[in-house]
Coordinates of C-alpha atoms and ligand atoms in Angstrom, one line a residue:
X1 CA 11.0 -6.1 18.6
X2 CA 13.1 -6.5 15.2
X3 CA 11.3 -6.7 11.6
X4 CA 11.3 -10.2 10.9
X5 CA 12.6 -11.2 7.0
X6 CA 10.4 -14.2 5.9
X7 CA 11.9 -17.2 4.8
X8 CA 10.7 -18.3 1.6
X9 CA 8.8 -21.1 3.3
X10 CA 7.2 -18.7 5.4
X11 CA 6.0 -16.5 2.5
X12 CA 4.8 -19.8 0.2
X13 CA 2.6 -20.1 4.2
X14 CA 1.6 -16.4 3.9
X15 CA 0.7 -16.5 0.5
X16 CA -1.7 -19.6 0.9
X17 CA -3.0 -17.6 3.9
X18 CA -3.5 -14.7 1.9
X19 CA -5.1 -16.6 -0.9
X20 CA -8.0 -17.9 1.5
X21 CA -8.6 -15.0 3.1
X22 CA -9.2 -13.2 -0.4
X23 CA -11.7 -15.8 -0.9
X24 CA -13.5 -15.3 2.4
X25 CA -13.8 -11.5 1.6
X26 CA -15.5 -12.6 -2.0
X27 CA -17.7 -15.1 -0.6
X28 CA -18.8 -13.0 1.9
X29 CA -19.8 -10.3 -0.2
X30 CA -22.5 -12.1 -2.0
X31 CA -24.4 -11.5 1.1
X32 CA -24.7 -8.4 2.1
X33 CA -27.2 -6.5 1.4
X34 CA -30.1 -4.1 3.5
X35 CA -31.7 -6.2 6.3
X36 CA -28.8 -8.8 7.2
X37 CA -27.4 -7.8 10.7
X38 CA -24.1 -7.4 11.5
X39 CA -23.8 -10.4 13.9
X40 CA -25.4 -12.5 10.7
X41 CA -22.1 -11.3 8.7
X42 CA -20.0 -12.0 11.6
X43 CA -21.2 -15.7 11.7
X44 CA -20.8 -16.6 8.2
X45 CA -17.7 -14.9 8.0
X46 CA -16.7 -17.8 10.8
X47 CA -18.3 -20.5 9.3
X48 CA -16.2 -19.4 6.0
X49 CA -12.5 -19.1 8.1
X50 CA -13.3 -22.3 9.7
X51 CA -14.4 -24.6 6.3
X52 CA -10.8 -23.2 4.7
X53 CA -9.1 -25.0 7.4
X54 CA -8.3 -21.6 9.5
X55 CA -8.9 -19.8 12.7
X56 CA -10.2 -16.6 12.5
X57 CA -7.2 -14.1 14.4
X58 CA -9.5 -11.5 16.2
X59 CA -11.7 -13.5 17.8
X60 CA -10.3 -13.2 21.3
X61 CA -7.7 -11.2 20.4
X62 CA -7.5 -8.8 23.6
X63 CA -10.7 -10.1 24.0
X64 CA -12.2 -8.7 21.0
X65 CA -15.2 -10.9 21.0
X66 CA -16.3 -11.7 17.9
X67 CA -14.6 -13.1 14.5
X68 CA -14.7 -10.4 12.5
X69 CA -15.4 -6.7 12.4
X70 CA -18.0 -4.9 10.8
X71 CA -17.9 -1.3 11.2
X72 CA -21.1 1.2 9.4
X73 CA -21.3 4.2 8.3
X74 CA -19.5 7.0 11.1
X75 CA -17.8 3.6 12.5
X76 CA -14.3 3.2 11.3
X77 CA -13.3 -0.2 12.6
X78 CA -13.3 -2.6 14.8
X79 CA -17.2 -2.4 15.0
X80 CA -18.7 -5.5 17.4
X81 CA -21.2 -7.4 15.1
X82 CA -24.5 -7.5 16.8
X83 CA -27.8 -8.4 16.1
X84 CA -29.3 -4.9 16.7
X85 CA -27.4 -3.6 14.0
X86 CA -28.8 -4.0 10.1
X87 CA -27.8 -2.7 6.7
X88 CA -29.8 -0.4 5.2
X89 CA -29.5 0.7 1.3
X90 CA -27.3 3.4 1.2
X91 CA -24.5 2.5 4.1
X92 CA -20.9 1.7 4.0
X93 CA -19.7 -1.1 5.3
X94 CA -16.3 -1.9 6.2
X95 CA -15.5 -5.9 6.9
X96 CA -12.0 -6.2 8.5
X97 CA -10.9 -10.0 8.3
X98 CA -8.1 -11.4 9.8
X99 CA -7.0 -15.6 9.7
X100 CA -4.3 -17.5 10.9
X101 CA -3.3 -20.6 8.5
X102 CA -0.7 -23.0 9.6
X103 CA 0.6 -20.7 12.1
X104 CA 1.0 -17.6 9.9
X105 CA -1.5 -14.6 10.2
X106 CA -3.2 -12.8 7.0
X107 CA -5.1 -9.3 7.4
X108 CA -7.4 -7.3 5.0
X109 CA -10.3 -5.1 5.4
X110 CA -12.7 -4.0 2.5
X111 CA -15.5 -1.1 1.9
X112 CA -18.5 -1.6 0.2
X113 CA -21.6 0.5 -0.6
X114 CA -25.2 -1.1 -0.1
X115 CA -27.7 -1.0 -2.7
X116 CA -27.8 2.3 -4.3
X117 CA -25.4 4.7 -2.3
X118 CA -24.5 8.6 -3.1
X119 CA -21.9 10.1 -4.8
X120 CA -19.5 11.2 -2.0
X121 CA -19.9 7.9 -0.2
X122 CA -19.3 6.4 -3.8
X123 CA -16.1 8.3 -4.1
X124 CA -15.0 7.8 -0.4
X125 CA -14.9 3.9 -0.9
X126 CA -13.1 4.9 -4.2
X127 CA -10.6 7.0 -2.6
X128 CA -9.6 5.0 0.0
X129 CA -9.2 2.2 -2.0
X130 CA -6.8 4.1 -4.4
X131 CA -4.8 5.5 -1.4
X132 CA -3.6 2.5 -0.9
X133 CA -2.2 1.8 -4.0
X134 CA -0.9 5.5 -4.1
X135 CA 1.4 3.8 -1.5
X136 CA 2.2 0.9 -2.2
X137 CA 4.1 2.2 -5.2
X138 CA 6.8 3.1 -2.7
X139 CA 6.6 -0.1 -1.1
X140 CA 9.8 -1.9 -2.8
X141 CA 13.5 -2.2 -1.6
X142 CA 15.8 0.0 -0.8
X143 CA 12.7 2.9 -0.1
X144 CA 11.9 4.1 3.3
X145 CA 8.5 3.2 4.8
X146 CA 7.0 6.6 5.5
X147 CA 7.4 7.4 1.8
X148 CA 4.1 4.8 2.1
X149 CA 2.7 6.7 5.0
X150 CA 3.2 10.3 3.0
X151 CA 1.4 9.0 -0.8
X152 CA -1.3 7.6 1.4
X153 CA -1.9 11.0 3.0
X154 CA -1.3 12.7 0.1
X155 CA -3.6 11.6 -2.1
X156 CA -6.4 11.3 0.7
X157 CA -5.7 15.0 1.2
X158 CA -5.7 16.2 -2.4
X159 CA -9.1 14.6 -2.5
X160 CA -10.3 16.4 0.4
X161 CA -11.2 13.9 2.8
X162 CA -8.9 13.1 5.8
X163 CA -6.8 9.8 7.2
X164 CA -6.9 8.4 10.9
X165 CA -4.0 9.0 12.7
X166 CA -4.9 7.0 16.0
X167 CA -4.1 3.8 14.3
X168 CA -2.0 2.5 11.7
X169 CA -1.2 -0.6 9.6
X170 CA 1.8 -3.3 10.7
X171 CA 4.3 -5.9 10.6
X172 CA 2.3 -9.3 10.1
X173 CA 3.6 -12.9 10.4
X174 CA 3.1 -15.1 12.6
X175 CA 1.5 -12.4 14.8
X176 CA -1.0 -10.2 14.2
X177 CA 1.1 -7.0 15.0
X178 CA 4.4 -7.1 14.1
X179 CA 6.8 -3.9 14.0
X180 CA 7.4 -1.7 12.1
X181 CA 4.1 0.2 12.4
X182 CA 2.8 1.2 9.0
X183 CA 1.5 5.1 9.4
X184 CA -0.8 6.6 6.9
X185 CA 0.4 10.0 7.4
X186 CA 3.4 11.7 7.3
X187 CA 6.1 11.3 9.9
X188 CA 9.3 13.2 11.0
X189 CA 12.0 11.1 8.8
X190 CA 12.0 8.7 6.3
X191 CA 11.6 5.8 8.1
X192 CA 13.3 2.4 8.0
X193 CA 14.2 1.2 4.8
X194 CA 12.3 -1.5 3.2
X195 CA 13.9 -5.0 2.7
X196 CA 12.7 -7.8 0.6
X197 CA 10.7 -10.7 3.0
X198 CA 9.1 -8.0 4.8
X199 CA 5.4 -8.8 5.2
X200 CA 3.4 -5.4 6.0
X201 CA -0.7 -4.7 6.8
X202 CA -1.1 -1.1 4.8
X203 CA -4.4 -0.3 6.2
X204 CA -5.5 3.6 4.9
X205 CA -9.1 4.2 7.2
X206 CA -10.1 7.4 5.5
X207 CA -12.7 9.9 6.8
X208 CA -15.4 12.1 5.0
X209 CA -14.9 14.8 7.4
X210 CA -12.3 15.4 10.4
X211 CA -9.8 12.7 11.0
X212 CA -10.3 12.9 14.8
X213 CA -12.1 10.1 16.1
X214 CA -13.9 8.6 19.5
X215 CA -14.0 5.0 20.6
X216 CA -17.4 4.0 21.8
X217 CA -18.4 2.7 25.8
X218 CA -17.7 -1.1 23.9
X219 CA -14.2 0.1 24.2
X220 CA -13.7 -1.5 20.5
X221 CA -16.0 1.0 18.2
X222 CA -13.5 3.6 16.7
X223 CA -15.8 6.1 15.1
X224 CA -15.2 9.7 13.6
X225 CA -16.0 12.8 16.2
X226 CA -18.2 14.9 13.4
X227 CA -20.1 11.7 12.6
X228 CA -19.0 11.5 8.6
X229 CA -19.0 8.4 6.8
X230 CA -15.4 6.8 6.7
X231 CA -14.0 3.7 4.9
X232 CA -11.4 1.3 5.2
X233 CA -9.0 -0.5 2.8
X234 CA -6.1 -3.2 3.8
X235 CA -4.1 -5.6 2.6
X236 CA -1.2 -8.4 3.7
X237 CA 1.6 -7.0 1.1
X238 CA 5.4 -8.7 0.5
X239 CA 7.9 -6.4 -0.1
X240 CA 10.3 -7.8 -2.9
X241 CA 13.2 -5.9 -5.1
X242 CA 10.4 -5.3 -7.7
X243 CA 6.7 -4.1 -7.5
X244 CA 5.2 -5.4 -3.7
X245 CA 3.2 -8.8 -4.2
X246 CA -0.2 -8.4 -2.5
X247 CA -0.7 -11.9 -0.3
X248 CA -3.9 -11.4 0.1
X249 CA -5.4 -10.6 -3.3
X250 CA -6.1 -13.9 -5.4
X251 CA -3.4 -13.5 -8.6
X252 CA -1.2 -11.2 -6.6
X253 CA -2.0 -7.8 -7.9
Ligands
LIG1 N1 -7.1 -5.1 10.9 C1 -7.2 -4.7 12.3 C2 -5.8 -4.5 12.9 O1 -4.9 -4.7 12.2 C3 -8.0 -5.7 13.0 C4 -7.8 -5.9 14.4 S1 -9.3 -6.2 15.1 C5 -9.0 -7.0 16.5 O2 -5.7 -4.0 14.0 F1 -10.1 -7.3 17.0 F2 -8.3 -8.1 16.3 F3 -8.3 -6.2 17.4
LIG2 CO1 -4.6 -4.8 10.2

Protein backbone atom coordinates (compact mmCIF):
# COMPACT_ATOMS: atom_id res chain seq x y z
CA UNK A 1 0.00 0.00 0.00
CA UNK A 2 1.28 3.68 -0.99
CA UNK A 3 1.88 6.50 1.77
CA UNK A 4 -1.01 8.56 1.35
CA UNK A 5 -0.32 12.72 1.23
CA UNK A 6 -3.19 14.42 3.04
CA UNK A 7 -5.13 16.96 1.56
CA UNK A 8 -5.40 19.98 3.40
CA UNK A 9 -9.03 19.13 4.24
CA UNK A 10 -7.93 15.94 5.46
CA UNK A 11 -5.36 17.46 7.90
CA UNK A 12 -7.82 20.49 9.09
CA UNK A 13 -10.04 16.62 9.93
CA UNK A 14 -6.95 15.21 11.62
CA UNK A 15 -6.06 18.01 13.46
CA UNK A 16 -9.63 18.41 15.03
CA UNK A 17 -9.21 14.69 15.68
CA UNK A 18 -6.05 15.15 17.23
CA UNK A 19 -7.28 18.09 19.24
CA UNK A 20 -10.01 15.84 21.06
CA UNK A 21 -8.17 13.16 21.58
CA UNK A 22 -5.54 15.39 23.59
CA UNK A 23 -8.34 16.29 25.59
CA UNK A 24 -9.54 12.77 26.34
CA UNK A 25 -5.97 11.91 27.55
CA UNK A 26 -6.16 15.12 30.06
CA UNK A 27 -9.43 14.46 31.30
CA UNK A 28 -8.72 11.10 31.89
CA UNK A 29 -5.86 11.71 33.93
CA UNK A 30 -7.61 13.45 36.66
CA UNK A 31 -8.61 10.08 37.58
CA UNK A 32 -6.23 7.87 38.10
CA UNK A 33 -4.98 7.11 41.04
CA UNK A 34 -4.38 3.69 43.49
CA UNK A 35 -7.56 1.69 43.73
CA UNK A 36 -9.49 2.57 40.38
CA UNK A 37 -9.35 -0.65 38.08
CA UNK A 38 -8.42 -0.78 34.85
CA UNK A 39 -11.79 -1.63 33.33
CA UNK A 40 -13.10 1.66 35.43
CA UNK A 41 -10.38 3.64 33.20
CA UNK A 42 -11.46 1.84 30.20
CA UNK A 43 -15.12 3.00 30.66
CA UNK A 44 -14.65 6.52 31.20
CA UNK A 45 -12.20 6.75 28.66
CA UNK A 46 -15.51 5.57 26.37
CA UNK A 47 -17.84 7.63 27.87
CA UNK A 48 -15.14 10.60 27.13
CA UNK A 49 -14.64 9.40 23.05
CA UNK A 50 -18.22 9.09 22.77
CA UNK A 51 -19.47 12.80 24.44
CA UNK A 52 -16.73 14.47 21.82
CA UNK A 53 -18.76 13.15 19.03
CA UNK A 54 -16.15 10.12 18.23
CA UNK A 55 -15.83 6.44 18.10
CA UNK A 56 -13.20 5.01 20.02
CA UNK A 57 -10.81 2.96 16.95
CA UNK A 58 -9.71 -0.13 19.03
CA UNK A 59 -12.61 -1.30 20.28
CA UNK A 60 -13.21 -4.22 17.95
CA UNK A 61 -10.39 -3.64 16.12
CA UNK A 62 -9.17 -7.42 15.34
CA UNK A 63 -11.42 -7.91 18.02
CA UNK A 64 -9.50 -6.11 20.57
CA UNK A 65 -12.30 -5.96 23.05
CA UNK A 66 -12.33 -3.06 24.85
CA UNK A 67 -11.97 0.89 24.03
CA UNK A 68 -8.80 1.58 25.26
CA UNK A 69 -5.65 0.02 26.59
CA UNK A 70 -4.19 0.13 29.73
CA UNK A 71 -1.05 -1.61 30.21
CA UNK A 72 0.89 -1.68 34.14
CA UNK A 73 3.97 -1.99 35.15
CA UNK A 74 5.93 -5.21 33.13
CA UNK A 75 2.88 -4.67 30.53
CA UNK A 76 3.95 -2.73 27.48
CA UNK A 77 0.66 -2.28 25.63
CA UNK A 78 -2.20 -3.31 24.51
CA UNK A 79 -3.14 -4.37 28.14
CA UNK A 80 -7.21 -5.60 28.30
CA UNK A 81 -8.82 -3.35 31.01
CA UNK A 82 -10.34 -5.59 33.62
CA UNK A 83 -11.88 -5.31 36.78
CA UNK A 84 -9.34 -7.51 38.61
CA UNK A 85 -6.69 -5.27 37.83
CA UNK A 86 -6.12 -1.93 40.30
CA UNK A 87 -3.55 0.84 40.59
CA UNK A 88 -1.50 0.78 43.29
CA UNK A 89 0.91 3.85 44.41
CA UNK A 90 3.93 3.37 42.86
CA UNK A 91 2.92 1.68 39.19
CA UNK A 92 3.18 2.93 35.62
CA UNK A 93 0.61 3.12 33.64
CA UNK A 94 0.50 3.46 30.08
CA UNK A 95 -3.09 4.57 28.43
CA UNK A 96 -2.95 4.07 24.61
CA UNK A 97 -6.02 5.96 22.98
CA UNK A 98 -7.09 5.81 19.69
CA UNK A 99 -10.49 7.76 18.02
CA UNK A 100 -11.89 8.07 14.77
CA UNK A 101 -13.56 11.65 14.05
CA UNK A 102 -15.40 12.24 10.89
CA UNK A 103 -13.77 9.38 9.25
CA UNK A 104 -10.13 10.16 10.08
CA UNK A 105 -8.26 8.11 12.88
CA UNK A 106 -6.00 9.93 15.71
CA UNK A 107 -3.49 7.72 17.99
CA UNK A 108 -1.54 8.61 21.18
CA UNK A 109 -0.46 6.70 24.12
CA UNK A 110 0.84 8.30 27.53
CA UNK A 111 2.85 7.13 30.83
CA UNK A 112 2.17 8.18 33.99
CA UNK A 113 3.52 7.38 37.56
CA UNK A 114 0.90 6.72 40.49
CA UNK A 115 1.23 8.53 43.68
CA UNK A 116 4.64 8.58 44.82
CA UNK A 117 6.84 6.33 42.32
CA UNK A 118 10.87 5.71 42.39
CA UNK A 119 13.48 7.18 40.72
CA UNK A 120 14.18 4.81 37.86
CA UNK A 121 10.51 4.38 37.07
CA UNK A 122 10.54 8.39 37.34
CA UNK A 123 13.22 8.53 34.78
CA UNK A 124 11.79 5.73 32.48
CA UNK A 125 8.51 7.69 31.92
CA UNK A 126 11.00 10.65 31.43
CA UNK A 127 13.02 8.96 28.89
CA UNK A 128 10.65 7.63 26.89
CA UNK A 129 8.86 10.67 26.64
CA UNK A 130 12.06 12.57 25.45
CA UNK A 131 12.85 9.75 22.92
CA UNK A 132 10.35 10.75 21.13
CA UNK A 133 11.13 14.11 20.59
CA UNK A 134 14.77 12.95 20.07
CA UNK A 135 13.06 11.86 16.81
CA UNK A 136 10.86 13.78 15.81
CA UNK A 137 13.60 16.37 15.14
CA UNK A 138 14.33 14.42 11.97
CA UNK A 139 10.80 14.22 11.15
CA UNK A 140 10.62 17.14 8.41
CA UNK A 141 10.95 16.98 4.53
CA UNK A 142 13.36 15.86 2.47
CA UNK A 143 14.90 13.45 5.65
CA UNK A 144 14.57 9.76 5.62
CA UNK A 145 12.34 8.05 8.15
CA UNK A 146 14.70 5.75 9.91
CA UNK A 147 16.81 8.72 10.81
CA UNK A 148 13.51 8.78 13.33
CA UNK A 149 13.85 5.20 14.14
CA UNK A 150 17.90 5.66 14.85
CA UNK A 151 17.51 9.18 17.44
CA UNK A 152 14.79 7.16 19.13
CA UNK A 153 17.10 4.20 19.77
CA UNK A 154 19.77 6.25 20.34
CA UNK A 155 18.90 8.21 23.03
CA UNK A 156 16.96 5.16 24.74
CA UNK A 157 20.32 3.39 24.52
CA UNK A 158 22.57 6.19 25.83
CA UNK A 159 20.26 6.07 28.79
CA UNK A 160 20.53 2.57 29.32
CA UNK A 161 17.22 1.24 29.05
CA UNK A 162 16.11 -0.63 25.83
CA UNK A 163 13.24 -0.12 22.84
CA UNK A 164 10.70 -2.82 21.59
CA UNK A 165 11.46 -4.06 18.44
CA UNK A 166 8.33 -6.44 17.92
CA UNK A 167 6.18 -3.41 17.14
CA UNK A 168 6.46 -0.13 15.70
CA UNK A 169 4.66 3.14 15.16
CA UNK A 170 2.60 3.89 11.49
CA UNK A 171 1.04 5.64 8.74
CA UNK A 172 -2.40 7.00 10.19
CA UNK A 173 -5.37 8.43 8.28
CA UNK A 174 -8.26 7.19 7.72
CA UNK A 175 -7.02 3.86 9.04
CA UNK A 176 -5.47 2.95 11.91
CA UNK A 177 -2.35 1.48 10.22
CA UNK A 178 -1.25 2.96 7.34
CA UNK A 179 2.31 2.34 5.74
CA UNK A 180 5.12 3.30 6.07
CA UNK A 181 5.81 1.49 9.44
CA UNK A 182 7.52 3.88 11.87
CA UNK A 183 10.53 1.61 13.63
CA UNK A 184 12.15 2.75 16.77
CA UNK A 185 15.36 1.22 16.07
CA UNK A 186 17.77 1.30 13.57
CA UNK A 187 17.27 -0.27 10.26
CA UNK A 188 19.41 -1.34 7.21
CA UNK A 189 19.06 2.09 5.00
CA UNK A 190 17.76 5.26 5.37
CA UNK A 191 14.35 4.77 4.69
CA UNK A 192 11.83 6.58 2.54
CA UNK A 193 12.05 10.08 2.43
CA UNK A 194 9.64 12.19 4.30
CA UNK A 195 7.09 14.33 2.30
CA UNK A 196 4.98 17.06 3.64
CA UNK A 197 0.96 15.65 4.28
CA UNK A 198 2.39 12.66 5.70
CA UNK A 199 0.51 11.78 8.89
CA UNK A 200 2.72 9.28 11.13
CA UNK A 201 1.99 7.38 14.85
CA UNK A 202 5.79 7.71 16.46
CA UNK A 203 5.24 5.39 19.25
CA UNK A 204 8.80 4.70 21.25
CA UNK A 205 7.65 1.66 24.04
CA UNK A 206 10.80 1.61 26.08
CA UNK A 207 11.95 -1.02 28.51
CA UNK A 208 13.74 -0.96 32.01
CA UNK A 209 15.54 -4.06 31.23
CA UNK A 210 15.77 -6.37 28.03
CA UNK A 211 13.74 -5.29 24.99
CA UNK A 212 12.61 -8.83 24.34
CA UNK A 213 9.08 -9.26 25.16
CA UNK A 214 6.08 -12.13 25.55
CA UNK A 215 2.53 -11.63 24.69
CA UNK A 216 0.23 -13.13 27.38
CA UNK A 217 -2.55 -16.30 26.81
CA UNK A 218 -5.19 -12.98 26.17
CA UNK A 219 -3.26 -12.98 22.96
CA UNK A 220 -3.31 -8.90 23.36
CA UNK A 221 -0.91 -8.33 26.63
CA UNK A 222 2.66 -7.52 25.14
CA UNK A 223 4.76 -7.62 28.24
CA UNK A 224 8.76 -7.59 28.77
CA UNK A 225 10.47 -11.29 29.29
CA UNK A 226 12.66 -10.16 32.50
CA UNK A 227 9.54 -8.55 34.02
CA UNK A 228 11.03 -4.70 34.19
CA UNK A 229 8.84 -1.89 34.19
CA UNK A 230 8.35 -0.33 30.58
CA UNK A 231 6.63 2.82 29.25
CA UNK A 232 5.10 4.09 26.34
CA UNK A 233 4.86 7.44 24.53
CA UNK A 234 2.97 8.29 21.01
CA UNK A 235 1.66 10.73 19.15
CA UNK A 236 -0.33 11.56 15.60
CA UNK A 237 2.45 13.88 14.02
CA UNK A 238 2.23 15.94 10.38
CA UNK A 239 5.15 16.11 8.60
CA UNK A 240 5.52 19.65 6.89
CA UNK A 241 8.77 21.55 5.22
CA UNK A 242 9.44 23.01 8.72
CA UNK A 243 9.41 21.47 12.30
CA UNK A 244 6.51 18.30 12.32
CA UNK A 245 3.12 19.67 13.80
CA UNK A 246 1.98 17.25 16.54
CA UNK A 247 -2.05 16.61 15.73
CA UNK A 248 -2.63 15.30 18.75
CA UNK A 249 -1.16 17.71 21.25
CA UNK A 250 -3.59 20.75 22.08
CA UNK A 251 -1.45 24.01 20.59
CA UNK A 252 0.58 21.78 18.31
CA UNK A 253 3.86 21.48 19.97
N1 LIG B 1 -1.42 2.54 19.48
C1 LIG B 1 -1.64 1.14 19.21
C2 LIG B 1 -1.25 0.81 17.80
O1 LIG B 1 -0.96 1.68 17.06
C3 LIG B 1 -2.97 0.72 19.58
C4 LIG B 1 -3.61 -0.42 18.90
S1 LIG B 1 -4.52 -1.26 20.06
C5 LIG B 1 -5.64 -2.15 19.24
O2 LIG B 1 -1.17 -0.32 17.41
F1 LIG B 1 -6.36 -2.69 20.09
F2 LIG B 1 -6.34 -1.39 18.50
F3 LIG B 1 -5.01 -3.04 18.46
CO1 LIG C 1 -0.27 3.58 17.37
Amino acid sequence: MAVKIKSPREISIMREAGKILAEVHDQLKDILAPGISTWEINRKGDELIRKKKCIPSFLNYNDYPASICVSLNDEVVHAIPSKKHRLFEGDVVSIDIGVIYNGYHSDSARSYGIGKIDKETERLIRITKESFYKGIEHARAGNHLHDISAAIQDYVEENGFSVVRDLVGHGIGQSLHEDPQVPNFKQTGRGMKLRPGMTLAVEPMVNAGTWEVWILEDDWTVVTKDGANSAHYENTILITEGEPELLSINGGK
